[in-house]
CSV table of C-alpha atoms and ligand atoms in Angstrom, one decimal:
chain,number,residue,atom,x,y,z
J,1,MET,CA,6.8,-28.7,9.3
J,2,HIS,CA,9.8,-26.8,7.9
J,3,ILE,CA,8.8,-23.5,6.4
J,4,SER,CA,10.6,-20.5,4.8
J,5,VAL,CA,9.3,-17.0,4.5
J,6,ILE,CA,10.9,-14.8,1.9
J,7,GLY,CA,10.8,-11.1,2.9
J,8,CYS,CA,10.8,-10.0,6.6
J,9,GLY,CA,9.0,-6.7,6.5
J,10,TYR,CA,5.7,-6.2,8.3
J,11,LEU,CA,3.9,-9.1,6.7
J,12,GLY,CA,6.8,-11.6,6.5
J,13,ALA,CA,8.3,-11.1,10.0
J,14,VAL,CA,4.8,-11.5,11.6
J,15,HIS,CA,3.9,-14.4,9.4
J,16,ALA,CA,7.2,-16.2,10.1
J,17,THR,CA,6.8,-15.7,13.8
J,18,CYS,CA,3.2,-16.8,13.8
J,19,MET,CA,4.1,-20.0,11.9
J,20,ALA,CA,6.7,-20.8,14.6
J,21,GLU,CA,4.0,-20.1,17.2
J,22,LEU,CA,1.9,-22.8,15.4
J,23,GLY,CA,4.7,-25.2,16.0
J,24,HIS,CA,6.6,-25.1,12.7
J,25,ASP,CA,10.3,-24.8,12.2
J,26,VAL,CA,10.8,-21.5,10.3
J,27,VAL,CA,13.5,-19.6,8.5
J,28,GLY,CA,12.9,-16.0,7.4
J,29,ILE,CA,15.0,-14.7,4.5
J,30,ASP,CA,15.6,-11.0,3.9
J,31,VAL,CA,18.2,-9.1,1.8
J,32,ASP,CA,18.6,-6.5,4.6
J,33,ALA,CA,21.4,-7.8,6.9
J,34,GLY,CA,20.6,-5.2,9.6
J,35,LYS,CA,17.0,-6.3,9.8
J,36,VAL,CA,18.0,-10.0,9.9
J,37,ASP,CA,20.4,-9.3,12.8
J,38,LEU,CA,17.8,-7.4,14.7
J,39,LEU,CA,15.2,-10.1,14.2
J,40,ASN,CA,17.7,-12.8,15.2
J,41,SER,CA,18.3,-10.9,18.4
J,42,GLY,CA,14.5,-11.2,19.1
J,43,LYS,CA,13.8,-7.5,18.5
J,44,ALA,CA,11.1,-6.2,16.1
J,45,PRO,CA,12.1,-3.6,13.5
J,46,PHE,CA,8.7,-2.0,13.8
J,47,HIS,CA,6.1,-1.2,16.4
J,48,GLU,CA,3.4,-3.8,16.7
J,49,PRO,CA,1.5,-4.6,19.9
J,50,GLY,CA,2.2,-8.2,21.1
J,51,PHE,CA,4.8,-8.9,18.4
J,52,ASP,CA,8.0,-8.3,20.3
J,53,GLU,CA,7.2,-10.9,23.0
J,54,LEU,CA,6.2,-13.5,20.5
J,55,LEU,CA,9.3,-12.9,18.3
J,56,ALA,CA,11.6,-13.1,21.3
J,57,ARG,CA,10.0,-16.3,22.6
J,58,GLN,CA,10.2,-18.1,19.3
J,59,VAL,CA,13.7,-17.0,18.5
J,60,SER,CA,15.0,-18.0,21.9
J,61,GLY,CA,12.9,-21.2,21.7
J,62,GLY,CA,14.9,-22.2,18.6
J,63,ARG,CA,12.0,-22.7,16.2
J,64,LEU,CA,12.6,-19.4,14.4
J,65,ARG,CA,15.7,-17.9,12.7
J,66,PHE,CA,16.4,-15.3,10.0
J,67,SER,CA,19.1,-15.3,7.3
J,68,THR,CA,20.2,-13.3,4.2
J,69,ASP,CA,21.1,-16.6,2.4
J,70,TYR,CA,18.5,-18.3,0.2
J,71,ALA,CA,20.4,-21.5,0.6
J,72,ASP,CA,19.1,-21.7,4.2
J,73,VAL,CA,15.6,-22.5,2.9
J,74,ARG,CA,16.9,-26.0,1.9
J,75,ASP,CA,14.9,-28.0,4.5
J,76,ALA,CA,11.6,-26.2,3.9
J,77,GLN,CA,8.6,-27.8,2.3
J,78,VAL,CA,6.6,-24.6,2.1
J,79,HIS,CA,8.1,-21.3,1.0
J,80,PHE,CA,6.0,-18.2,1.6
J,81,ILE,CA,6.6,-15.1,-0.5
J,82,ALA,CA,5.9,-12.1,1.7
J,83,VAL,CA,7.8,-9.2,0.0
J,84,GLY,CA,6.3,-5.8,-0.6
J,85,THR,CA,4.6,-4.5,-3.7
J,86,PRO,CA,4.8,-0.8,-3.3
J,87,GLN,CA,3.4,1.8,-5.8
J,88,SER,CA,5.9,2.1,-8.7
J,89,GLU,CA,7.7,5.4,-9.1
J,90,GLU,CA,6.4,5.9,-12.6
J,91,GLY,CA,2.7,5.6,-12.0
J,92,TYR,CA,-0.2,3.8,-10.3
J,93,ALA,CA,0.9,0.2,-11.0
J,94,ALA,CA,2.5,-2.1,-8.3
J,95,ASP,CA,6.2,-2.4,-8.4
J,96,MET,CA,6.8,-6.1,-8.9
J,97,THR,CA,10.6,-6.0,-8.6
J,98,TYR,CA,10.7,-7.6,-5.1
J,99,VAL,CA,8.3,-10.4,-5.9
J,100,ASP,CA,10.2,-11.3,-9.1
J,101,ALA,CA,13.5,-11.2,-7.2
J,102,ALA,CA,12.2,-13.4,-4.4
J,103,VAL,CA,10.9,-16.1,-6.8
J,104,ALA,CA,14.1,-15.9,-8.9
J,105,GLY,CA,16.2,-16.3,-5.7
J,106,LEU,CA,14.1,-19.2,-4.5
J,107,ILE,CA,13.8,-21.3,-7.7
J,108,PRO,CA,17.4,-22.7,-7.6
J,109,HIS,CA,16.7,-24.0,-4.0
J,110,LEU,CA,13.4,-25.7,-4.7
J,111,VAL,CA,13.9,-29.4,-4.2
J,112,GLU,CA,11.7,-32.5,-3.8
J,113,HIS,CA,10.5,-32.9,-0.2
J,114,PRO,CA,10.2,-36.4,1.4
J,115,ASP,CA,6.8,-35.5,2.9
J,116,GLY,CA,5.0,-34.6,-0.3
J,117,PRO,CA,4.9,-31.7,-2.8
J,118,THR,CA,7.0,-28.6,-2.2
J,119,LEU,CA,5.0,-25.4,-2.3
J,120,VAL,CA,5.7,-21.8,-3.2
J,121,VAL,CA,2.9,-19.8,-1.5
J,122,GLY,CA,2.3,-16.2,-2.5
J,123,LYS,CA,1.1,-13.9,0.3
J,124,SER,CA,2.0,-10.5,-1.2
J,125,THR,CA,-0.8,-8.3,-2.7
J,126,VAL,CA,-0.3,-8.6,-6.4
J,127,PRO,CA,-1.9,-7.6,-9.7
J,128,VAL,CA,-4.3,-10.3,-10.9
J,129,GLY,CA,-2.5,-12.6,-13.3
J,130,THR,CA,0.7,-12.6,-11.3
J,131,ALA,CA,0.2,-16.1,-9.9
J,132,ALA,CA,-0.3,-17.6,-13.3
J,133,ARG,CA,2.8,-15.9,-14.6
J,134,LEU,CA,4.9,-17.1,-11.6
J,135,ALA,CA,3.5,-20.6,-11.8
J,136,ALA,CA,5.0,-20.9,-15.3
J,137,GLN,CA,8.4,-19.9,-13.8
J,138,VAL,CA,8.1,-22.3,-10.9
J,139,GLY,CA,6.9,-25.0,-13.3
J,140,GLY,CA,10.4,-26.1,-14.1
J,141,SER,CA,11.1,-27.0,-10.5
J,142,PRO,CA,9.6,-29.7,-8.3
J,143,ALA,CA,7.3,-27.2,-6.6
J,144,HIS,CA,3.6,-26.1,-7.0
J,145,LEU,CA,2.5,-22.5,-6.7
J,146,VAL,CA,-0.4,-21.5,-4.4
J,147,TRP,CA,-1.8,-18.0,-3.9
J,148,ASN,CA,-2.8,-17.4,-0.3
J,149,PRO,CA,-3.4,-13.7,0.3
J,150,GLU,CA,-2.9,-12.1,3.7
J,151,PHE,CA,-5.4,-9.7,5.3
J,152,LEU,CA,-3.5,-8.5,8.3
J,153,ARG,CA,-4.1,-5.0,9.8
J,154,GLU,CA,-1.2,-3.1,11.4
J,155,GLY,CA,-1.8,-2.9,15.1
J,156,PHE,CA,-3.6,-6.3,15.0
J,157,ALA,CA,-1.1,-8.2,12.9
J,158,VAL,CA,-0.5,-11.1,15.3
J,159,GLN,CA,-4.2,-11.6,16.0
J,160,ASP,CA,-5.1,-11.3,12.2
J,161,THR,CA,-2.4,-13.9,11.3
J,162,LEU,CA,-3.3,-16.4,13.9
J,163,THR,CA,-7.1,-15.9,13.9
J,164,PRO,CA,-8.0,-14.5,10.4
J,165,ASP,CA,-11.6,-14.0,9.3
J,166,ARG,CA,-10.9,-16.5,6.5
J,167,ILE,CA,-8.2,-18.4,4.7
J,168,ILE,CA,-8.2,-18.5,0.9
J,169,TYR,CA,-6.1,-20.8,-1.4
J,170,GLY,CA,-5.7,-20.0,-5.1
J,171,LEU,CA,-4.8,-23.5,-6.4
J,172,PRO,CA,-3.2,-24.8,-9.6
J,173,GLY,CA,-5.6,-25.7,-12.5
J,174,ASP,CA,-4.5,-29.3,-12.6
J,175,PRO,CA,-6.8,-31.2,-10.2
J,176,ASP,CA,-4.1,-33.5,-8.8
J,177,ALA,CA,-1.7,-30.7,-8.2
J,178,ALA,CA,-4.5,-28.7,-6.6
J,179,GLU,CA,-5.5,-31.5,-4.2
J,180,ALA,CA,-2.0,-32.3,-3.2
J,181,SER,CA,-1.1,-28.6,-2.7
J,182,GLY,CA,-4.3,-27.9,-0.7
J,183,ALA,CA,-3.5,-30.8,1.6
J,184,VAL,CA,0.1,-29.5,2.3
J,185,LEU,CA,-1.3,-26.0,3.2
J,186,ASP,CA,-4.0,-27.6,5.3
J,187,ALA,CA,-1.2,-29.2,7.3
J,188,VAL,CA,0.5,-25.8,7.8
J,189,TYR,CA,-2.8,-24.3,9.1
J,190,THR,CA,-4.1,-27.5,10.9
J,191,SER,CA,-4.7,-25.8,14.3
J,192,MET,CA,-6.4,-22.7,12.7
J,193,LEU,CA,-8.6,-24.9,10.6
J,194,ALA,CA,-9.5,-27.0,13.6
J,195,ALA,CA,-10.5,-23.8,15.4
J,196,GLY,CA,-13.2,-23.4,12.7
J,197,ILE,CA,-11.6,-20.6,10.6
J,198,PRO,CA,-13.4,-20.7,7.2
J,199,ARG,CA,-11.2,-21.9,4.3
J,200,LEU,CA,-12.1,-21.2,0.7
J,201,THR,CA,-10.4,-22.7,-2.4
J,202,ALA,CA,-10.4,-20.9,-5.7
J,203,ASP,CA,-8.4,-20.5,-8.9
J,204,TYR,CA,-5.4,-18.1,-8.9
J,205,ALA,CA,-7.2,-15.1,-10.3
J,206,THR,CA,-10.0,-15.3,-7.8
J,207,ALA,CA,-7.6,-15.6,-4.9
J,208,GLU,CA,-5.6,-12.6,-6.1
J,209,LEU,CA,-8.8,-10.6,-6.6
J,210,VAL,CA,-10.2,-11.4,-3.2
J,211,LYS,CA,-7.4,-9.3,-1.6
J,212,VAL,CA,-7.7,-6.2,-3.8
J,213,ALA,CA,-11.5,-6.4,-3.8
J,214,ALA,CA,-11.6,-6.5,0.0
J,215,ASN,CA,-9.2,-3.5,0.3
J,216,SER,CA,-11.1,-1.6,-2.4
J,217,PHE,CA,-14.4,-2.2,-0.5
J,218,LEU,CA,-12.9,-0.9,2.8
J,219,ALA,CA,-11.4,2.2,1.0
J,220,THR,CA,-14.8,2.8,-0.6
J,221,LYS,CA,-16.6,2.6,2.8
J,222,ILE,CA,-14.2,5.2,4.3
J,223,SER,CA,-14.5,7.5,1.3
J,224,PHE,CA,-18.3,7.1,1.4
J,225,ILE,CA,-18.5,8.3,5.0
J,226,ASN,CA,-16.1,11.1,4.2
J,227,ALA,CA,-18.3,12.2,1.3
J,228,MET,CA,-21.2,12.2,3.8
J,229,ALA,CA,-19.1,14.3,6.1
J,230,GLU,CA,-18.9,16.9,3.4
J,231,LEU,CA,-22.7,16.9,3.1
J,232,CYS,CA,-22.9,17.2,6.8
J,233,GLU,CA,-20.6,20.2,6.8
J,234,ALA,CA,-22.7,21.9,4.2
J,235,THR,CA,-25.9,21.3,6.2
J,236,GLY,CA,-24.9,21.5,9.8
J,237,ALA,CA,-25.6,17.7,10.2
J,238,ASP,CA,-23.5,15.3,12.3
J,239,VAL,CA,-21.7,12.5,10.5
J,240,THR,CA,-21.0,10.6,13.7
J,241,VAL,CA,-24.7,10.2,14.4
J,242,LEU,CA,-25.4,9.5,10.7
J,243,ALA,CA,-22.7,6.7,10.7
J,244,GLU,CA,-24.0,5.2,13.9
J,245,ALA,CA,-27.6,5.2,12.5
J,246,ILE,CA,-26.8,3.6,9.1
J,247,GLY,CA,-24.4,1.2,10.8
J,248,HIS,CA,-27.3,-0.4,12.8
J,249,ASP,CA,-28.5,-1.8,9.4
J,250,ASP,CA,-26.9,-5.2,9.3
J,251,ARG,CA,-26.4,-4.9,5.6
J,252,ILE,CA,-24.2,-1.8,6.1
J,253,GLY,CA,-22.6,-2.6,9.5
J,254,PRO,CA,-20.9,-0.1,11.8
J,255,LYS,CA,-17.2,-0.7,11.0
J,256,PHE,CA,-15.0,1.5,8.7
J,257,LEU,CA,-17.5,4.3,8.9
J,258,ARG,CA,-15.3,6.7,10.9
J,259,ALA,CA,-15.1,10.0,9.0
J,260,GLY,CA,-11.9,12.0,9.3
J,261,VAL,CA,-8.7,12.8,7.5
J,262,GLY,CA,-9.0,9.6,5.6
J,263,PHE,CA,-7.1,6.4,4.9
J,264,GLY,CA,-3.4,6.1,4.5
J,265,GLY,CA,-0.7,3.4,5.1
J,266,GLY,CA,1.2,1.0,2.9
J,267,CYS,CA,-1.9,-0.9,1.6
J,268,LEU,CA,-5.2,0.8,0.9
J,269,PRO,CA,-4.0,3.8,-1.1
J,270,LYS,CA,-1.5,1.9,-3.3
J,271,ASP,CA,-3.8,-1.2,-3.6
J,272,ILE,CA,-6.7,0.8,-5.1
J,273,ARG,CA,-4.3,2.5,-7.5
J,274,ALA,CA,-2.6,-0.7,-8.6
J,275,PHE,CA,-6.1,-2.2,-9.1
J,276,MET,CA,-7.1,0.6,-11.4
J,277,ALA,CA,-3.9,0.3,-13.3
J,278,ARG,CA,-4.4,-3.4,-13.7
J,279,ALA,CA,-8.0,-2.9,-14.8
J,280,GLY,CA,-6.7,-0.6,-17.5
J,281,GLU,CA,-4.3,-3.2,-18.8
J,282,LEU,CA,-7.1,-5.7,-18.9
J,283,GLY,CA,-9.3,-3.3,-20.9
J,284,VAL,CA,-11.9,-2.9,-18.1
J,285,ASP,CA,-10.8,0.4,-16.6
J,286,GLN,CA,-14.4,1.6,-16.6
J,287,ALA,CA,-15.3,-1.1,-14.0
J,288,LEU,CA,-13.0,0.7,-11.5
J,289,THR,CA,-13.5,4.3,-12.4
J,290,PHE,CA,-15.3,4.7,-9.1
J,291,LEU,CA,-12.0,4.0,-7.3
J,292,ARG,CA,-10.6,7.2,-8.8
J,293,GLU,CA,-13.4,9.0,-7.0
J,294,VAL,CA,-12.7,7.1,-3.8
J,295,ASP,CA,-9.0,8.2,-4.0
J,296,THR,CA,-10.0,11.8,-4.8
J,297,ILE,CA,-12.4,12.1,-1.8
J,298,ASN,CA,-9.7,10.7,0.4
J,299,THR,CA,-7.1,13.2,-0.8
J,300,ARG,CA,-9.6,16.0,-0.5
J,301,ARG,CA,-9.9,15.3,3.3
J,302,ARG,CA,-6.2,16.1,3.7
J,303,THR,CA,-6.5,19.4,1.7
J,304,ALA,CA,-9.7,20.3,3.6
J,305,ALA,CA,-7.8,20.0,6.9
J,306,VAL,CA,-5.0,22.3,5.7
J,307,GLU,CA,-7.5,24.8,4.4
J,308,LEU,CA,-9.4,24.8,7.7
J,309,ALA,CA,-6.2,25.3,9.6
J,310,HIS,CA,-5.3,28.2,7.3
J,311,ARG,CA,-8.7,29.8,7.9
J,312,LEU,CA,-8.5,29.3,11.7
J,313,LEU,CA,-5.1,31.0,11.7
J,314,GLY,CA,-6.6,34.1,10.1
J,315,GLY,CA,-5.5,33.4,6.5
J,316,THR,CA,-1.8,33.0,7.0
J,317,PHE,CA,0.5,30.3,8.3
J,318,SER,CA,3.5,32.6,8.4
J,319,GLY,CA,4.8,33.1,11.9
J,320,LYS,CA,2.2,30.7,13.4
J,321,ARG,CA,3.0,27.8,15.6
J,322,VAL,CA,1.0,24.6,14.9
J,323,ALA,CA,1.0,21.4,17.0
J,324,VAL,CA,0.3,18.2,15.2
J,325,LEU,CA,-0.7,15.2,17.3
J,326,GLY,CA,0.1,12.0,15.3
J,327,ALA,CA,2.5,11.1,12.5
J,328,ALA,CA,1.7,7.4,12.0
J,329,PHE,CA,-1.1,6.6,9.5
J,330,LYS,CA,-3.0,4.9,12.3
J,331,PRO,CA,-2.6,4.4,16.1
J,332,ASP,CA,-0.6,1.4,17.5
J,333,SER,CA,1.8,1.6,14.6
J,334,ASP,CA,4.9,3.6,13.8
J,335,ASP,CA,4.3,3.3,10.0
J,336,MET,CA,4.2,6.6,8.3
J,337,ARG,CA,3.8,5.4,4.7
J,338,ASN,CA,1.2,7.6,3.0
J,339,SER,CA,0.2,9.0,6.4
J,340,PRO,CA,-2.6,11.6,6.3
J,341,ALA,CA,-1.1,13.2,9.5
J,342,LEU,CA,2.4,13.6,8.1
J,343,ASP,CA,1.1,14.8,4.8
J,344,ILE,CA,-1.0,17.5,6.5
J,345,ALA,CA,1.9,18.5,8.7
J,346,ASN,CA,4.2,18.8,5.7
J,347,ALA,CA,1.7,20.9,3.8
J,348,ILE,CA,1.3,23.3,6.7
J,349,ALA,CA,5.0,23.5,7.3
J,350,GLY,CA,5.6,24.0,3.6
J,351,GLN,CA,3.3,27.1,3.7
J,352,GLY,CA,5.3,28.7,6.4
J,353,ALA,CA,4.1,27.6,9.8
J,354,ARG,CA,6.3,26.2,12.5
J,355,VAL,CA,4.9,22.7,13.0
J,356,ILE,CA,5.7,20.7,16.1
J,357,ILE,CA,4.7,17.1,15.7
J,358,THR,CA,4.5,14.3,18.2
J,359,ASP,CA,3.7,10.6,18.0
J,360,PRO,CA,4.1,8.0,20.7
J,361,ALA,CA,5.6,5.3,18.4
J,362,ALA,CA,6.6,7.1,15.2
J,363,GLY,CA,8.2,10.1,16.9
J,364,PRO,CA,11.7,8.7,17.4
J,365,LYS,CA,11.7,7.3,13.8
J,366,LEU,CA,10.6,10.6,12.4
J,367,ALA,CA,13.2,12.6,14.4
J,368,LYS,CA,15.9,10.4,12.9
J,369,SER,CA,14.6,10.4,9.3
J,370,ARG,CA,13.5,14.1,9.2
J,371,PRO,CA,16.0,16.3,11.0
J,372,ASP,CA,14.2,19.3,9.5
J,373,MET,CA,11.1,18.5,11.6
J,374,ASP,CA,10.4,19.6,15.2
J,375,VAL,CA,9.5,16.4,17.0
J,376,ALA,CA,8.2,16.8,20.5
J,377,ALA,CA,8.1,14.1,23.2
J,378,ASP,CA,4.4,14.4,24.0
J,379,ALA,CA,1.2,16.4,23.3
J,380,PHE,CA,2.0,19.0,26.0
J,381,GLU,CA,5.5,19.7,24.6
J,382,ALA,CA,4.1,19.9,21.1
J,383,ALA,CA,1.2,22.2,22.1
J,384,LYS,CA,3.3,24.6,24.1
J,385,ASP,CA,2.5,28.2,22.8
J,386,ALA,CA,0.6,26.7,19.8
J,387,ASP,CA,-1.8,28.9,17.8
J,388,LEU,CA,-3.6,25.8,16.7
J,389,VAL,CA,-3.6,22.0,17.6
J,390,LEU,CA,-4.5,19.3,15.1
J,391,LEU,CA,-5.3,15.8,16.3
J,392,LEU,CA,-4.6,13.6,13.2
J,393,THR,CA,-3.9,10.1,14.5
J,394,GLU,CA,-6.2,8.8,17.2
J,395,TRP,CA,-3.7,7.4,19.8
J,396,ARG,CA,-5.2,6.7,23.1
J,397,GLN,CA,-2.8,9.3,24.7
J,398,PHE,CA,-4.4,12.0,22.6
J,399,ARG,CA,-8.0,10.8,23.0
J,400,ASP,CA,-7.6,10.9,26.8
J,401,LEU,CA,-6.1,14.4,26.9
J,402,ASP,CA,-7.6,16.7,29.5
J,403,PRO,CA,-8.8,19.8,27.6
J,404,ALA,CA,-8.4,22.0,30.7
J,405,GLU,CA,-4.8,20.9,31.2
J,406,LEU,CA,-3.9,21.3,27.5
J,407,ARG,CA,-5.4,24.8,27.4
J,408,GLU,CA,-2.9,25.9,30.0
J,409,VAL,CA,0.0,25.5,27.6
J,410,VAL,CA,-1.3,26.7,24.3
J,411,ALA,CA,-1.2,30.3,23.0
J,412,SER,CA,-4.7,30.0,21.4
J,413,PRO,CA,-7.2,27.2,22.4
J,414,GLN,CA,-8.3,26.0,19.0
J,415,ILE,CA,-8.3,22.4,17.9
J,416,ILE,CA,-9.0,20.4,14.8
J,417,ASP,CA,-10.1,16.9,15.7
J,418,GLY,CA,-9.3,15.2,12.4
J,419,ARG,CA,-10.5,11.8,13.7
J,420,ASN,CA,-13.7,12.8,15.5
J,421,VAL,CA,-12.5,11.2,18.7
J,422,LEU,CA,-12.8,14.0,21.2
J,423,ASP,CA,-16.0,15.1,23.0
J,424,PRO,CA,-16.9,18.5,21.5
J,425,ALA,CA,-18.9,19.5,24.5
J,426,ALA,CA,-16.1,18.8,27.0
J,427,TRP,CA,-13.5,20.7,24.9
J,428,ARG,CA,-15.8,23.7,24.3
J,429,ALA,CA,-16.7,23.8,28.0
J,430,ALA,CA,-12.9,24.0,28.7
J,431,GLY,CA,-12.7,27.1,26.5
J,432,TRP,CA,-11.6,25.6,23.2
J,433,THR,CA,-12.8,26.3,19.7
J,434,TYR,CA,-13.5,22.8,18.5
J,435,HIS,CA,-13.7,21.6,14.8
J,436,GLY,CA,-14.4,18.0,14.0
J,437,VAL,CA,-14.9,16.5,10.6
J,438,GLY,CA,-18.6,16.6,9.4
J,439,ARG,CA,-19.9,17.4,12.9
J,440,PRO,CA,-21.0,20.7,14.4
R,501,UDX,C1,-5.5,-2.6,5.6
R,501,UDX,C2,-6.7,-3.7,5.7
R,501,UDX,O1,-7.6,-3.4,6.7
R,501,UDX,C3,-6.1,-5.1,5.8
R,501,UDX,O2,-7.1,-6.1,5.8
R,501,UDX,C4,-5.1,-5.3,4.7
R,501,UDX,O3,-4.5,-6.6,4.9
R,501,UDX,C5,-4.0,-4.2,4.7
R,501,UDX,O4,-4.6,-3.0,4.6
R,501,UDX,P1,-4.1,-1.4,7.5
R,501,UDX,O5,-3.4,-0.7,6.3
R,501,UDX,O6,-3.2,-1.9,8.6
R,501,UDX,O7,-4.9,-2.6,6.9
R,501,UDX,O8,-5.1,-0.4,8.1
R,501,UDX,P2,-6.6,-0.2,8.4
R,501,UDX,O9,-7.0,-0.5,9.8
R,501,UDX,O10,-7.4,-0.9,7.3
R,501,UDX,O11,-6.8,1.4,8.2
R,501,UDX,C6,-6.4,2.0,7.0
R,501,UDX,C7,-6.6,3.5,7.1
R,501,UDX,O12,-7.9,3.8,7.1
R,501,UDX,C8,-6.0,4.2,8.3
R,501,UDX,O13,-5.3,5.4,7.9
R,501,UDX,C9,-7.2,4.5,9.1
R,501,UDX,O14,-7.0,5.6,10.0
R,501,UDX,C10,-8.2,4.8,8.1
R,501,UDX,N1,-9.6,4.5,8.5
R,501,UDX,C11,-10.0,3.3,8.9
R,501,UDX,C12,-10.5,5.6,8.5
R,501,UDX,O15,-10.2,6.7,8.1
R,501,UDX,N2,-11.8,5.4,8.9
R,501,UDX,C13,-12.3,4.1,9.3
R,501,UDX,O16,-13.4,4.0,9.6
R,501,UDX,C14,-11.3,3.1,9.3
């Protein structure tokens, strides 16, 4: 099938490439000419395991190309909207500028397709009610609108796109339009559906809510275990054992119960805020008051890490050298949006310490965008003569560090393990003062 994908950021570039991998003929549209050139040369504009190879293969194979010109979508029967919905500058609500611009840009190019109905398919995470609003705009064209949210995790983007846990279609209210639209989308995802991936159909509002409900649940799970970590710290208990023990209960499950410096990134923090803002508009803000607490617990883990560092350095950051291991919001990504690691590094530097930060993927990007920061090539360079080391993003390179070797280079062997990934006994045996989160 001929497919277009509007927006070639993380979601769009991966989606376009995976659609080509499924055998479709795909054009990706983005307003950023630099990004389009890079993608057309088969190079990814971000770090994502397994993505570069796939992109290069599909571009050179001729099934995938990128353009800045909306007119290039002309052959496509299915147009995916995959632009960002960041937190708006003025408050908690999502900034819908890019979604609105994408739909407005697309509408003049929506034409009848010989093989059946033309579809505009929303993948972006949007406030509930957006699909109904956009359907009214698309209504004047020959296309139907479907909402088909994406659940990809950075670091697993290709796998999550090609083998998602589920596929959900938010379909038009008119039964004929719903049936015809569902059939076209089924054709797009034929091989995935044949592999047994569950497919659910719903109305627009439900499909939109599924995405924000899922992310809110995940954020709540993380803040829950971080709240337990606070209790553990007050009582001398161990949150890692607690998490393992409650995780054995099938109803709870072991995933997303890793206590630490909390969640960050371009999705969970802004999605729970946009959800609260939307609930307020709908007059049901009380239903989501708990998300405010989820957000507060999450932010408090960052403050707590800075306060612990301050205490370990004898009550002053001034004149101290602090090594920060990690800048990305999670390992296997170079994404630093709302990154706990970067936030904590900034706070410590802002209070007078000399911070040397390192990150296997985000490091070069950080050095370019923040010339004011000291970016080191690796953990050993960062930790040289350090008075304190903080591990804030759990890259394999940091988890595998040899405590005895690292001890050789620091001025003072004390470490804050903000992700609870090191073996406290091994680090203490090597002479370190070890501090995890919610564990003795
Ligand atoms: C998330 C959702 O998982 C995904 O389904 C959605 O489509 C987009 O948002 P992502 O932002 O890539 O994906 O990251 P995720 O793996 O969910 O991690 C989010 C943050 O939570 C990271 O900062 C991570 O370090 C943190 N986290 C995760 C914890 O602190 N503890 C955990 O147990 C799990």
